[in-house]
Amino acid sequence: MAIQYQQENQLFSLNTKRTTYQMKVDTKGFLLHLYYGGKISGNMAYLLTYYDRGFSGNPADAGNDRTYSLDALPQEYPQAGAGDYRSSALVIRNADGSEYCDLRYVRHEIRRGKYGLKGLPAVHAPEAEAESLEILLEDSVSRVQVRLLYGVLEDEDIITRSAEIINLGDGPVCVEKAASACLDFVGGEYDLVSFYGRHAMERNFQRTRIAHGCQVIGSRRGTSSHQYNPAVILADKGATEDAGSCYGMVFVYSGNFMCEAERDQYGQTRALMGLHSDLFHYPLEKGEKLVIPETILCYSAQGFGGLSRRYHRCIRKHLCRGKYSHQSRPVLINSWEAAYFDFNGETIYRLAREAAELGIDMVVMDDGWFGKRDDDSGLGDWQVNEEKLGCTLGELIRRVNADGIKFGIWIEPEMVSEDSDIYRSHPDWAIRIQGREPVRARNQLVLDFSRQEVRDHIFEQICHVLDQGKIEYVKWDMNRSLTDIYSMEKAQGKVTYDYVLGVYEFLERLMQRYPDLLIEGCSGGGGRFDAGMLYYTPQIWCSDNTDAVDRLRIQYGTSFFYPVCTVGAHVSAVPNHQTGRSVSLHTRGVVAMAGTFGYE
Ligand code: GLA
C-alpha cells in the first residue's frame, strides 16, 4: 500500500518508490504536515517543537498552554483568521462578514485508483497504478468543509493534491483565496526557481533565495500567462542539475494562479500553489462546492534533472490524453510566417505541394481563412471565406490530401472582434463592463466563455467548419489577456474561474466529438503553456519567437517540467521575422528537433 494510516498516532504516510510524504492529526484535530522528501519509515512527529513564543497566539482549546501555536506549527492546509499569520491556503468570508476558518479533522478514506476532478484537468492513471486519500476537515461553527485530496503514483514518484470546499452552513460564504497545495518546512534554506517572461520570450530561468518575507509570482491575466509559468521548484541552496534536493509544484490550471514562497520569523519555509486571490471572490450558497485545481508535487534528490525526468514521464503518461499522446506527431508546415493574412487556396495548396516533396506530413492553414479577416477583424464569425480562398474548404482539403498531405486549421474560439456579425447581434457576449469603453488588445475582445450559450454558439460554428473535410489538426489560439472582468449573468468574483472551466468544457466536447483530432494549444505562442492545457492539447506552440538562438533559452526553461513532445518548435525563415537574426539551417533544424518538429 502506497498510502498508510497508523491509527495510534493518527499518522498518514504517502510512499512512492523513492519519496515519503507524512502528516498527522494532532490531539486538537489539526492536520499537521510532518515531512516530504527521500523515503523514510519512521514517525517524523519528533520534528514538531512546542515553545512559548511571543505574539503567536494559542487556539482556545489549548487553554493556558502558551507553547501551542498555529503560527509556528507546520500545516497541511493553513487557514486565515485563527492564529497563523503566514500566507494561508484558504481565506473564507463567513455569512457574518468575519474572515475566519478553523478546520479540524473529521474522517478519511483511502481508495485504489486516482481521484478525478469534475470539470477540471487532473493526473490520471490505471487503477492499479495509483491510490487516493481523501481527508475531510470541518469548521464546526460555519459548517464549511474542506475535502483534501491526495493522489499517489508510486512508480512515478508523483503525489498530487487538490481540495474541494463545501458550504454546509445555512448562510452563504465566500471563498476569497484557495490553494491546492501547501508545503511547510520547519528547517532548511531554499531557493525558489521560477520561470518569467513576456510575449515572444517565455519561461526564462530565475533562481532566487527565499528570504524573510514573501515572494509571490502569478497571473491576473485570465490565462496562465507568458509572464510567469504556474510551475516552480524549491531547491536546496546547493542543488544543481545533477545533485541535491528539490521539490516541484506544477499547477494543473490555465487561468489566474498564485504561488507564494515565504520564510517566516522562525526560519521556516512555506510554499503555496493555488488560485490567484485577486479578481476572485467565489460565493458558495448552502450545499455548493468549489473545486481547487490540482498541484502535481514531486521530490528529487538528483537535482533538477531528476525532477524534470519525473515530470516529463508523468505529463506524457498521466496527463496528456488521446491518440497522439503516445504517437510521434506529424511534421507540419504552418502558413503564418509564409503569408500572414495574405493568401488564397492556391497559396496553401502550393505550400502543401512543396511540403510533399520534402517529406512533410501536414499543412496548417493559419489565421485569415474565415469571416472578414484580412486584418484584425472578423473574429467570432467562423464561416469559411470562400471568396478569399477561391474554392470551398472541402475542395482545398481534397486537393491537399491528394498530394498525400494532411490538413490542419487555426482557430481562436474565445475571441470576438467588434467588427463582426456575432458582436453586432450579441454585444453582451463579450467580457466588458456596461457603461465603460473596453480595453482592446490586438483590437479584439474576449467572449464570456463562462456562459454556456456563448460556448454552444461557437461550438456549433466550429464543428460546422471541421465537418467540411478531413481536418486532422487544430491550432487553438488565444491572443489577448482578460480585462474588464464582468459578467451579465453571475456574481462577478466567479468569472475568472468559470471562464477557465468553460474553456475546458469546450475542449473536452471537441475531444469527445473528434477523438482523432490533434489539438495544439497556443496563446500568442506560449502564453498558456501549462499542465492544464496539456490534458486537452498534447502539444503547445512554445513561442511566437522562432529565432533559434532565442529558442534555446525559451525551450530550456520549458524543459524543466514539460516533455519534448509537448513543445511546438519549427524551423523558420532567415532573417528571422521576430529578431532579424540569421542562423544556419543546421542550427535551426537542431533546435526545432528538440520539440515537436515542423516548419513555418
Ligand atoms: C498568434 C500565434 C501565431 C499566429 C497568429 C495568428 O500570434 O501565436 O502563431 O497563429 O496568432 O494571428
mmCIF file of C-alpha atoms in Angstrom, residues 245-598:
data_model
loop_
_atom_site.group_PDB
_atom_site.id
_atom_site.type_symbol
_atom_site.label_atom_id
_atom_site.label_comp_id
_atom_site.label_asym_id
_atom_site.label_seq_id
_atom_site.Cartn_x
_atom_site.Cartn_y
_atom_site.Cartn_z
ATOM 1 C CA SER A 245 17.205 18.066 -3.146
ATOM 2 C CA CYS A 246 14.459 19.814 -4.979
ATOM 3 C CA TYR A 247 10.689 19.941 -4.824
ATOM 4 C CA GLY A 248 8.462 20.714 -7.775
ATOM 5 C CA MET A 249 4.991 22.254 -7.692
ATOM 6 C CA VAL A 250 3.159 22.177 -11.009
ATOM 7 C CA PHE A 251 -0.310 23.688 -11.154
ATOM 8 C CA VAL A 252 -2.721 21.889 -13.474
ATOM 9 C CA TYR A 253 -4.631 25.019 -14.407
ATOM 10 C CA SER A 254 -4.697 27.551 -17.223
ATOM 11 C CA GLY A 255 -6.023 30.690 -15.543
ATOM 12 C CA ASN A 256 -5.103 33.101 -12.774
ATOM 13 C CA PHE A 257 -2.756 31.480 -10.313
ATOM 14 C CA MET A 258 -0.621 32.464 -7.370
ATOM 15 C CA CYS A 259 2.466 30.864 -5.952
ATOM 16 C CA GLU A 260 3.875 32.174 -2.670
ATOM 17 C CA ALA A 261 7.179 31.296 -1.054
ATOM 18 C CA GLU A 262 7.736 32.638 2.415
ATOM 19 C CA ARG A 263 10.399 32.416 5.088
ATOM 20 C CA ASP A 264 8.873 33.153 8.451
ATOM 21 C CA GLN A 265 10.069 34.626 11.745
ATOM 22 C CA TYR A 266 11.345 31.240 12.916
ATOM 23 C CA GLY A 267 13.279 30.485 9.710
ATOM 24 C CA GLN A 268 10.629 28.064 8.469
ATOM 25 C CA THR A 269 9.653 27.964 4.790
ATOM 26 C CA ARG A 270 6.164 27.768 3.355
ATOM 27 C CA ALA A 271 5.270 27.342 -0.312
ATOM 28 C CA LEU A 272 1.720 27.610 -1.637
ATOM 29 C CA MET A 273 0.272 26.967 -5.080
ATOM 30 C CA GLY A 274 -3.293 27.871 -5.923
ATOM 31 C CA LEU A 275 -5.795 30.248 -7.468
ATOM 32 C CA HIS A 276 -4.915 33.929 -7.501
ATOM 33 C CA SER A 277 -6.839 35.770 -4.801
ATOM 34 C CA ASP A 278 -7.223 38.953 -6.879
ATOM 35 C CA LEU A 279 -10.295 39.157 -9.134
ATOM 36 C CA PHE A 280 -11.663 36.180 -7.248
ATOM 37 C CA HIS A 281 -14.412 36.088 -4.611
ATOM 38 C CA TYR A 282 -16.261 32.842 -5.033
ATOM 39 C CA PRO A 283 -19.632 32.769 -3.246
ATOM 40 C CA LEU A 284 -20.967 29.417 -2.092
ATOM 41 C CA GLU A 285 -24.597 29.006 -1.138
ATOM 42 C CA LYS A 286 -25.642 26.204 1.186
ATOM 43 C CA GLY A 287 -24.713 22.870 -0.383
ATOM 44 C CA GLU A 288 -22.469 24.354 -3.090
ATOM 45 C CA LYS A 289 -18.848 23.419 -3.574
ATOM 46 C CA LEU A 290 -15.746 24.764 -5.277
ATOM 47 C CA VAL A 291 -13.029 22.517 -6.686
ATOM 48 C CA ILE A 292 -9.493 23.856 -6.466
ATOM 49 C CA PRO A 293 -7.280 22.795 -9.401
ATOM 50 C CA GLU A 294 -4.664 20.157 -8.791
ATOM 51 C CA THR A 295 -0.997 20.649 -7.999
ATOM 52 C CA ILE A 296 1.472 17.929 -9.013
ATOM 53 C CA LEU A 297 4.205 17.525 -6.408
ATOM 54 C CA CYS A 298 7.481 15.762 -6.950
ATOM 55 C CA TYR A 299 10.645 15.423 -4.924
ATOM 56 C CA SER A 300 14.042 14.596 -6.388
ATOM 57 C CA ALA A 301 17.349 14.010 -4.615
ATOM 58 C CA GLN A 302 19.016 14.007 -8.046
ATOM 59 C CA GLY A 303 18.759 17.724 -8.664
ATOM 60 C CA PHE A 304 16.762 19.445 -11.386
ATOM 61 C CA GLY A 305 17.497 16.671 -13.882
ATOM 62 C CA GLY A 306 15.883 14.014 -11.713
ATOM 63 C CA LEU A 307 12.882 16.238 -11.154
ATOM 64 C CA SER A 308 12.468 17.032 -14.862
ATOM 65 C CA ARG A 309 12.594 13.378 -15.882
ATOM 66 C CA ARG A 310 9.834 12.505 -13.417
ATOM 67 C CA TYR A 311 7.617 15.367 -14.534
ATOM 68 C CA HIS A 312 8.199 14.511 -18.193
ATOM 69 C CA ARG A 313 7.103 10.914 -17.632
ATOM 70 C CA CYS A 314 4.125 11.960 -15.565
ATOM 71 C CA ILE A 315 2.916 14.512 -18.104
ATOM 72 C CA ARG A 316 3.374 12.159 -21.060
ATOM 73 C CA LYS A 317 1.797 9.134 -19.410
ATOM 74 C CA HIS A 318 -0.641 10.582 -16.924
ATOM 75 C CA LEU A 319 -1.764 13.974 -18.143
ATOM 76 C CA CYS A 320 -1.802 14.083 -21.945
ATOM 77 C CA ARG A 321 -4.634 12.071 -23.434
ATOM 78 C CA GLY A 322 -5.867 10.887 -26.793
ATOM 79 C CA LYS A 323 -4.458 9.125 -29.778
ATOM 80 C CA TYR A 324 -1.422 11.378 -30.106
ATOM 81 C CA SER A 325 -0.215 11.291 -26.502
ATOM 82 C CA HIS A 326 1.948 8.253 -27.320
ATOM 83 C CA GLN A 327 2.402 8.697 -31.047
ATOM 84 C CA SER A 328 5.020 10.609 -32.941
ATOM 85 C CA ARG A 329 3.426 13.804 -34.149
ATOM 86 C CA PRO A 330 3.039 14.844 -37.771
ATOM 87 C CA VAL A 331 5.735 17.166 -39.091
ATOM 88 C CA LEU A 332 3.786 20.207 -40.148
ATOM 89 C CA ILE A 333 4.252 23.383 -42.113
ATOM 90 C CA ASN A 334 2.276 26.385 -40.909
ATOM 91 C CA SER A 335 1.224 29.214 -43.230
ATOM 92 C CA TRP A 336 1.534 32.119 -40.760
ATOM 93 C CA GLU A 337 5.048 33.376 -41.365
ATOM 94 C CA ALA A 338 4.832 32.420 -45.046
ATOM 95 C CA ALA A 339 1.778 34.516 -45.852
ATOM 96 C CA TYR A 340 0.269 36.118 -42.724
ATOM 97 C CA PHE A 341 -3.263 37.225 -43.800
ATOM 98 C CA ASP A 342 -2.334 37.395 -47.456
ATOM 99 C CA PHE A 343 -3.199 34.057 -49.031
ATOM 100 C CA ASN A 344 -5.775 32.155 -51.011
ATOM 101 C CA GLY A 345 -6.450 28.472 -51.584
ATOM 102 C CA GLU A 346 -3.727 28.320 -54.212
ATOM 103 C CA THR A 347 -1.116 29.661 -51.759
ATOM 104 C CA ILE A 348 -1.997 26.932 -49.268
ATOM 105 C CA TYR A 349 -2.007 24.275 -51.965
ATOM 106 C CA ARG A 350 1.445 25.387 -53.219
ATOM 107 C CA LEU A 351 2.816 25.137 -49.671
ATOM 108 C CA ALA A 352 1.371 21.634 -49.432
ATOM 109 C CA ARG A 353 2.889 20.567 -52.728
ATOM 110 C CA GLU A 354 6.349 21.767 -51.749
ATOM 111 C CA ALA A 355 5.851 20.127 -48.361
ATOM 112 C CA ALA A 356 5.086 16.819 -50.056
ATOM 113 C CA GLU A 357 8.408 16.926 -51.871
ATOM 114 C CA LEU A 358 10.261 17.489 -48.591
ATOM 115 C CA GLY A 359 8.539 14.684 -46.699
ATOM 116 C CA ILE A 360 6.476 16.993 -44.502
ATOM 117 C CA ASP A 361 3.237 15.395 -43.263
ATOM 118 C CA MET A 362 0.757 18.229 -42.885
ATOM 119 C CA VAL A 363 -0.063 21.759 -43.970
ATOM 120 C CA VAL A 364 -1.744 24.082 -41.487
ATOM 121 C CA MET A 365 -3.840 26.998 -42.718
ATOM 122 C CA ASP A 366 -3.299 29.623 -40.022
ATOM 123 C CA ASP A 367 -5.246 32.808 -39.280
ATOM 124 C CA GLY A 368 -7.148 34.572 -42.081
ATOM 125 C CA TRP A 369 -9.438 31.964 -43.670
ATOM 126 C CA PHE A 370 -12.784 32.994 -42.151
ATOM 127 C CA GLY A 371 -15.267 35.859 -41.941
ATOM 128 C CA LYS A 372 -13.923 39.261 -42.928
ATOM 129 C CA ARG A 373 -10.389 38.645 -41.767
ATOM 130 C CA ASP A 374 -7.740 40.422 -43.779
ATOM 131 C CA ASP A 375 -6.557 42.274 -40.698
ATOM 132 C CA ASP A 376 -7.572 42.414 -37.029
ATOM 133 C CA SER A 377 -11.317 41.962 -37.603
ATOM 134 C CA GLY A 378 -13.912 39.239 -38.107
ATOM 135 C CA LEU A 379 -13.101 37.101 -35.052
ATOM 136 C CA GLY A 380 -16.180 35.236 -33.926
ATOM 137 C CA ASP A 381 -17.585 34.707 -37.438
ATOM 138 C CA TRP A 382 -16.327 31.216 -38.078
ATOM 139 C CA GLN A 383 -17.553 30.883 -41.652
ATOM 140 C CA VAL A 384 -15.092 29.937 -44.359
ATOM 141 C CA ASN A 385 -14.326 32.889 -46.637
ATOM 142 C CA GLU A 386 -14.710 31.001 -49.915
ATOM 143 C CA GLU A 387 -14.300 34.151 -51.942
ATOM 144 C CA LYS A 388 -10.839 34.664 -50.462
ATOM 145 C CA LEU A 389 -9.878 31.001 -50.781
ATOM 146 C CA GLY A 390 -11.216 30.797 -54.318
ATOM 147 C CA CYS A 391 -12.775 27.424 -53.506
ATOM 148 C CA THR A 392 -14.655 25.653 -50.751
ATOM 149 C CA LEU A 393 -12.754 24.358 -47.748
ATOM 150 C CA GLY A 394 -13.691 20.811 -48.738
ATOM 151 C CA GLU A 395 -12.191 21.302 -52.200
ATOM 152 C CA LEU A 396 -8.961 22.707 -50.786
ATOM 153 C CA ILE A 397 -8.602 19.842 -48.324
ATOM 154 C CA ARG A 398 -9.228 17.228 -51.008
ATOM 155 C CA ARG A 399 -6.579 18.832 -53.251
ATOM 156 C CA VAL A 400 -4.050 18.861 -50.434
ATOM 157 C CA ASN A 401 -4.885 15.294 -49.391
ATOM 158 C CA ALA A 402 -4.492 14.115 -52.996
ATOM 159 C CA ASP A 403 -0.805 15.022 -52.716
ATOM 160 C CA GLY A 404 -0.511 12.853 -49.618
ATOM 161 C CA ILE A 405 -0.539 15.804 -47.193
ATOM 162 C CA LYS A 406 -2.772 16.056 -44.141
ATOM 163 C CA PHE A 407 -4.687 19.255 -43.436
ATOM 164 C CA GLY A 408 -4.862 21.367 -40.276
ATOM 165 C CA ILE A 409 -6.511 24.668 -39.432
ATOM 166 C CA TRP A 410 -6.167 27.601 -36.984
ATOM 167 C CA ILE A 411 -8.996 28.808 -34.722
ATOM 168 C CA GLU A 412 -9.340 31.336 -31.905
ATOM 169 C CA PRO A 413 -12.723 30.423 -30.395
ATOM 170 C CA GLU A 414 -12.550 32.568 -27.254
ATOM 171 C CA MET A 415 -12.296 35.861 -29.129
ATOM 172 C CA VAL A 416 -14.529 38.375 -30.816
ATOM 173 C CA SER A 417 -13.907 41.448 -32.967
ATOM 174 C CA GLU A 418 -16.260 44.373 -32.574
ATOM 175 C CA ASP A 419 -16.360 44.386 -36.380
ATOM 176 C CA SER A 420 -18.092 41.028 -36.652
ATOM 177 C CA ASP A 421 -21.639 39.810 -37.180
ATOM 178 C CA ILE A 422 -21.647 37.901 -33.897
ATOM 179 C CA TYR A 423 -20.708 41.032 -31.931
ATOM 180 C CA ARG A 424 -23.302 43.109 -33.741
ATOM 181 C CA SER A 425 -26.019 40.633 -32.781
ATOM 182 C CA HIS A 426 -24.725 39.737 -29.278
ATOM 183 C CA PRO A 427 -22.677 42.647 -27.872
ATOM 184 C CA ASP A 428 -23.370 41.327 -24.360
ATOM 185 C CA TRP A 429 -21.423 38.117 -25.102
ATOM 186 C CA ALA A 430 -18.093 39.915 -24.801
ATOM 187 C CA ILE A 431 -16.490 40.350 -21.410
ATOM 188 C CA ARG A 432 -16.853 44.086 -20.792
ATOM 189 C CA ILE A 433 -18.314 46.394 -18.203
ATOM 190 C CA GLN A 434 -21.541 48.107 -19.158
ATOM 191 C CA GLY A 435 -21.150 51.856 -19.447
ATOM 192 C CA ARG A 436 -17.369 51.708 -19.985
ATOM 193 C CA GLU A 437 -15.276 51.607 -23.130
ATOM 194 C CA PRO A 438 -13.492 48.249 -23.043
ATOM 195 C CA VAL A 439 -9.732 47.815 -23.078
ATOM 196 C CA ARG A 440 -8.793 46.465 -26.507
ATOM 197 C CA ALA A 441 -5.823 44.244 -27.151
ATOM 198 C CA ARG A 442 -4.847 43.240 -30.669
ATOM 199 C CA ASN A 443 -8.053 45.120 -31.468
ATOM 200 C CA GLN A 444 -10.197 42.309 -30.049
ATOM 201 C CA LEU A 445 -12.368 41.444 -27.063
ATOM 202 C CA VAL A 446 -12.798 38.194 -25.166
ATOM 203 C CA LEU A 447 -16.028 36.213 -25.293
ATOM 204 C CA ASP A 448 -17.588 35.285 -21.979
ATOM 205 C CA PHE A 449 -16.782 31.589 -22.088
ATOM 206 C CA SER A 450 -18.173 31.194 -18.588
ATOM 207 C CA ARG A 451 -21.612 31.272 -20.298
ATOM 208 C CA GLN A 452 -22.971 28.079 -21.776
ATOM 209 C CA GLU A 453 -24.971 29.754 -24.566
ATOM 210 C CA VAL A 454 -21.853 31.570 -25.792
ATOM 211 C CA ARG A 455 -19.848 28.351 -25.874
ATOM 212 C CA ASP A 456 -22.686 26.466 -27.570
ATOM 213 C CA HIS A 457 -22.923 29.026 -30.349
ATOM 214 C CA ILE A 458 -19.183 28.976 -31.066
ATOM 215 C CA PHE A 459 -19.013 25.194 -30.748
ATOM 216 C CA GLU A 460 -21.679 24.762 -33.401
ATOM 217 C CA GLN A 461 -19.875 27.082 -35.793
ATOM 218 C CA ILE A 462 -16.503 25.426 -35.279
ATOM 219 C CA CYS A 463 -17.974 21.937 -35.753
ATOM 220 C CA HIS A 464 -19.595 23.097 -38.959
ATOM 221 C CA VAL A 465 -16.130 24.058 -40.232
ATOM 222 C CA LEU A 466 -14.443 20.878 -39.016
ATOM 223 C CA ASP A 467 -17.107 18.785 -40.719
ATOM 224 C CA GLN A 468 -16.298 20.190 -44.162
ATOM 225 C CA GLY A 469 -13.397 17.850 -44.818
ATOM 226 C CA LYS A 470 -10.709 15.684 -43.344
ATOM 227 C CA ILE A 471 -9.253 18.112 -40.802
ATOM 228 C CA GLU A 472 -6.738 16.280 -38.644
ATOM 229 C CA TYR A 473 -5.254 19.107 -36.610
ATOM 230 C CA VAL A 474 -6.445 22.296 -34.954
ATOM 231 C CA LYS A 475 -4.249 25.088 -33.616
ATOM 232 C CA TRP A 476 -6.271 26.634 -30.773
ATOM 233 C CA ASP A 477 -5.079 30.191 -30.250
ATOM 234 C CA MET A 478 -5.865 32.848 -27.616
ATOM 235 C CA ASN A 479 -4.380 36.216 -28.375
ATOM 236 C CA ARG A 480 -5.062 38.588 -25.528
ATOM 237 C CA SER A 481 -5.332 38.771 -21.754
ATOM 238 C CA LEU A 482 -8.636 39.340 -19.974
ATOM 239 C CA THR A 483 -9.571 42.791 -18.700
ATOM 240 C CA ASP A 484 -12.883 44.498 -17.857
ATOM 241 C CA ILE A 485 -13.880 41.437 -15.848
ATOM 242 C CA TYR A 486 -17.633 41.434 -15.682
ATOM 243 C CA SER A 487 -20.390 39.039 -16.495
ATOM 244 C CA MET A 488 -24.003 39.870 -17.271
ATOM 245 C CA GLU A 489 -25.024 36.641 -15.661
ATOM 246 C CA LYS A 490 -23.301 35.838 -12.431
ATOM 247 C CA ALA A 491 -21.548 37.009 -9.294
ATOM 248 C CA GLN A 492 -18.520 38.937 -10.526
ATOM 249 C CA GLY A 493 -15.995 37.121 -8.373
ATOM 250 C CA LYS A 494 -16.748 33.884 -10.235
ATOM 251 C CA VAL A 495 -15.888 34.992 -13.750
ATOM 252 C CA THR A 496 -12.149 34.295 -13.951
ATOM 253 C CA TYR A 497 -12.518 30.753 -12.618
ATOM 254 C CA ASP A 498 -15.708 29.896 -14.508
ATOM 255 C CA TYR A 499 -14.139 31.216 -17.710
ATOM 256 C CA VAL A 500 -11.329 28.668 -17.497
ATOM 257 C CA LEU A 501 -13.776 25.869 -16.720
ATOM 258 C CA GLY A 502 -15.758 26.983 -19.766
ATOM 259 C CA VAL A 503 -12.662 26.684 -21.950
ATOM 260 C CA TYR A 504 -12.040 23.205 -20.537
ATOM 261 C CA GLU A 505 -15.632 22.150 -21.156
ATOM 262 C CA PHE A 506 -15.388 23.306 -24.767
ATOM 263 C CA LEU A 507 -12.103 21.467 -25.306
ATOM 264 C CA GLU A 508 -13.489 18.314 -23.718
ATOM 265 C CA ARG A 509 -16.522 18.422 -26.015
ATOM 266 C CA LEU A 510 -14.273 18.908 -29.017
ATOM 267 C CA MET A 511 -12.136 15.924 -27.987
ATOM 268 C CA GLN A 512 -15.178 13.720 -27.488
ATOM 269 C CA ARG A 513 -16.638 14.650 -30.856
ATOM 270 C CA TYR A 514 -13.323 14.363 -32.759
ATOM 271 C CA PRO A 515 -11.300 11.764 -30.854
ATOM 272 C CA ASP A 516 -8.612 11.560 -33.557
ATOM 273 C CA LEU A 517 -8.103 15.301 -33.850
ATOM 274 C CA LEU A 518 -4.689 16.611 -32.790
ATOM 275 C CA ILE A 519 -5.140 19.933 -30.989
ATOM 276 C CA GLU A 520 -2.141 22.207 -30.494
ATOM 277 C CA GLY A 521 -2.557 24.870 -27.831
ATOM 278 C CA CYS A 522 -1.319 28.400 -28.408
ATOM 279 C CA SER A 523 -1.693 31.809 -26.860
ATOM 280 C CA GLY A 524 0.410 34.289 -28.760
ATOM 281 C CA GLY A 525 2.952 31.460 -28.702
ATOM 282 C CA GLY A 526 3.474 30.151 -25.178
ATOM 283 C CA GLY A 527 1.143 32.372 -23.128
ATOM 284 C CA ARG A 528 -0.874 29.406 -21.911
ATOM 285 C CA PHE A 529 1.782 26.724 -21.747
ATOM 286 C CA ASP A 530 0.673 24.831 -18.670
ATOM 287 C CA ALA A 531 -0.197 21.366 -17.411
ATOM 288 C CA GLY A 532 -3.924 22.170 -17.529
ATOM 289 C CA MET A 533 -3.918 22.719 -21.283
ATOM 290 C CA LEU A 534 -1.804 19.607 -21.846
ATOM 291 C CA TYR A 535 -4.732 17.490 -20.638
ATOM 292 C CA TYR A 536 -6.584 18.589 -23.793
ATOM 293 C CA THR A 537 -3.836 19.633 -26.187
ATOM 294 C CA PRO A 538 -0.844 17.272 -26.126
ATOM 295 C CA GLN A 539 1.364 19.929 -27.720
ATOM 296 C CA ILE A 540 1.559 23.707 -27.385
ATOM 297 C CA TRP A 541 3.190 26.288 -29.654
ATOM 298 C CA CYS A 542 6.106 27.202 -27.442
ATOM 299 C CA SER A 543 6.672 30.796 -28.517
ATOM 300 C CA ASP A 544 5.925 33.240 -31.319
ATOM 301 C CA ASN A 545 9.667 33.811 -31.318
ATOM 302 C CA THR A 546 11.086 31.287 -33.797
ATOM 303 C CA ASP A 547 14.653 32.605 -33.696
ATOM 304 C CA ALA A 548 16.798 29.539 -32.998
ATOM 305 C CA VAL A 549 19.141 31.331 -30.605
ATOM 306 C CA ASP A 550 16.321 32.809 -28.517
ATOM 307 C CA ARG A 551 14.526 29.481 -28.711
ATOM 308 C CA LEU A 552 17.453 27.813 -26.896
ATOM 309 C CA ARG A 553 16.652 29.895 -23.845
ATOM 310 C CA ILE A 554 12.870 29.545 -24.165
ATOM 311 C CA GLN A 555 12.939 25.781 -24.712
ATOM 312 C CA TYR A 556 15.496 25.322 -21.939
ATOM 313 C CA GLY A 557 13.142 26.966 -19.424
ATOM 314 C CA THR A 558 10.201 24.999 -20.796
ATOM 315 C CA SER A 559 12.101 21.708 -20.448
ATOM 316 C CA PHE A 560 12.241 21.850 -16.640
ATOM 317 C CA PHE A 561 8.707 20.453 -16.434
ATOM 318 C CA TYR A 562 7.321 19.858 -19.904
ATOM 319 C CA PRO A 563 8.476 16.972 -22.117
ATOM 320 C CA VAL A 564 9.864 17.439 -25.609
ATOM 321 C CA CYS A 565 6.718 16.060 -27.284
ATOM 322 C CA THR A 566 4.639 18.916 -25.826
ATOM 323 C CA VAL A 567 6.864 21.694 -27.183
ATOM 324 C CA GLY A 568 5.900 23.051 -30.625
ATOM 325 C CA ALA A 569 9.156 24.066 -32.347
ATOM 326 C CA HIS A 570 9.564 24.995 -36.007
ATOM 327 C CA VAL A 571 12.292 25.874 -38.482
ATOM 328 C CA SER A 572 11.502 29.330 -39.852
ATOM 329 C CA ALA A 573 12.908 31.664 -42.481
ATOM 330 C CA VAL A 574 16.001 33.843 -42.104
ATOM 331 C CA PRO A 575 16.486 36.663 -41.397
ATOM 332 C CA ASN A 576 14.136 35.709 -38.569
ATOM 333 C CA HIS A 577 10.841 37.617 -38.643
ATOM 334 C CA GLN A 578 10.926 38.448 -34.918
ATOM 335 C CA THR A 579 14.593 39.254 -34.324
ATOM 336 C CA GLY A 580 16.152 39.835 -37.745
ATOM 337 C CA ARG A 581 18.898 37.335 -36.918
ATOM 338 C CA SER A 582 20.256 34.857 -39.444
ATOM 339 C CA VAL A 583 21.117 31.419 -38.138
ATOM 340 C CA SER A 584 22.244 28.423 -40.207
ATOM 341 C CA LEU A 585 19.642 25.916 -41.341
ATOM 342 C CA HIS A 586 21.539 23.267 -39.409
ATOM 343 C CA THR A 587 21.174 25.145 -36.109
ATOM 344 C CA ARG A 588 17.537 25.967 -36.792
ATOM 345 C CA GLY A 589 16.904 22.289 -37.518
ATOM 346 C CA VAL A 590 18.665 21.020 -34.420
ATOM 347 C CA VAL A 591 16.832 23.471 -32.159
ATOM 348 C CA ALA A 592 13.437 22.685 -33.674
ATOM 349 C CA MET A 593 14.099 18.962 -33.313
ATOM 350 C CA ALA A 594 14.210 19.485 -29.557
ATOM 351 C CA GLY A 595 10.429 19.797 -29.780
ATOM 352 C CA THR A 596 7.545 18.634 -31.968
ATOM 353 C CA PHE A 597 9.224 19.412 -35.222
ATOM 354 C CA GLY A 598 7.779 21.472 -38.026
#
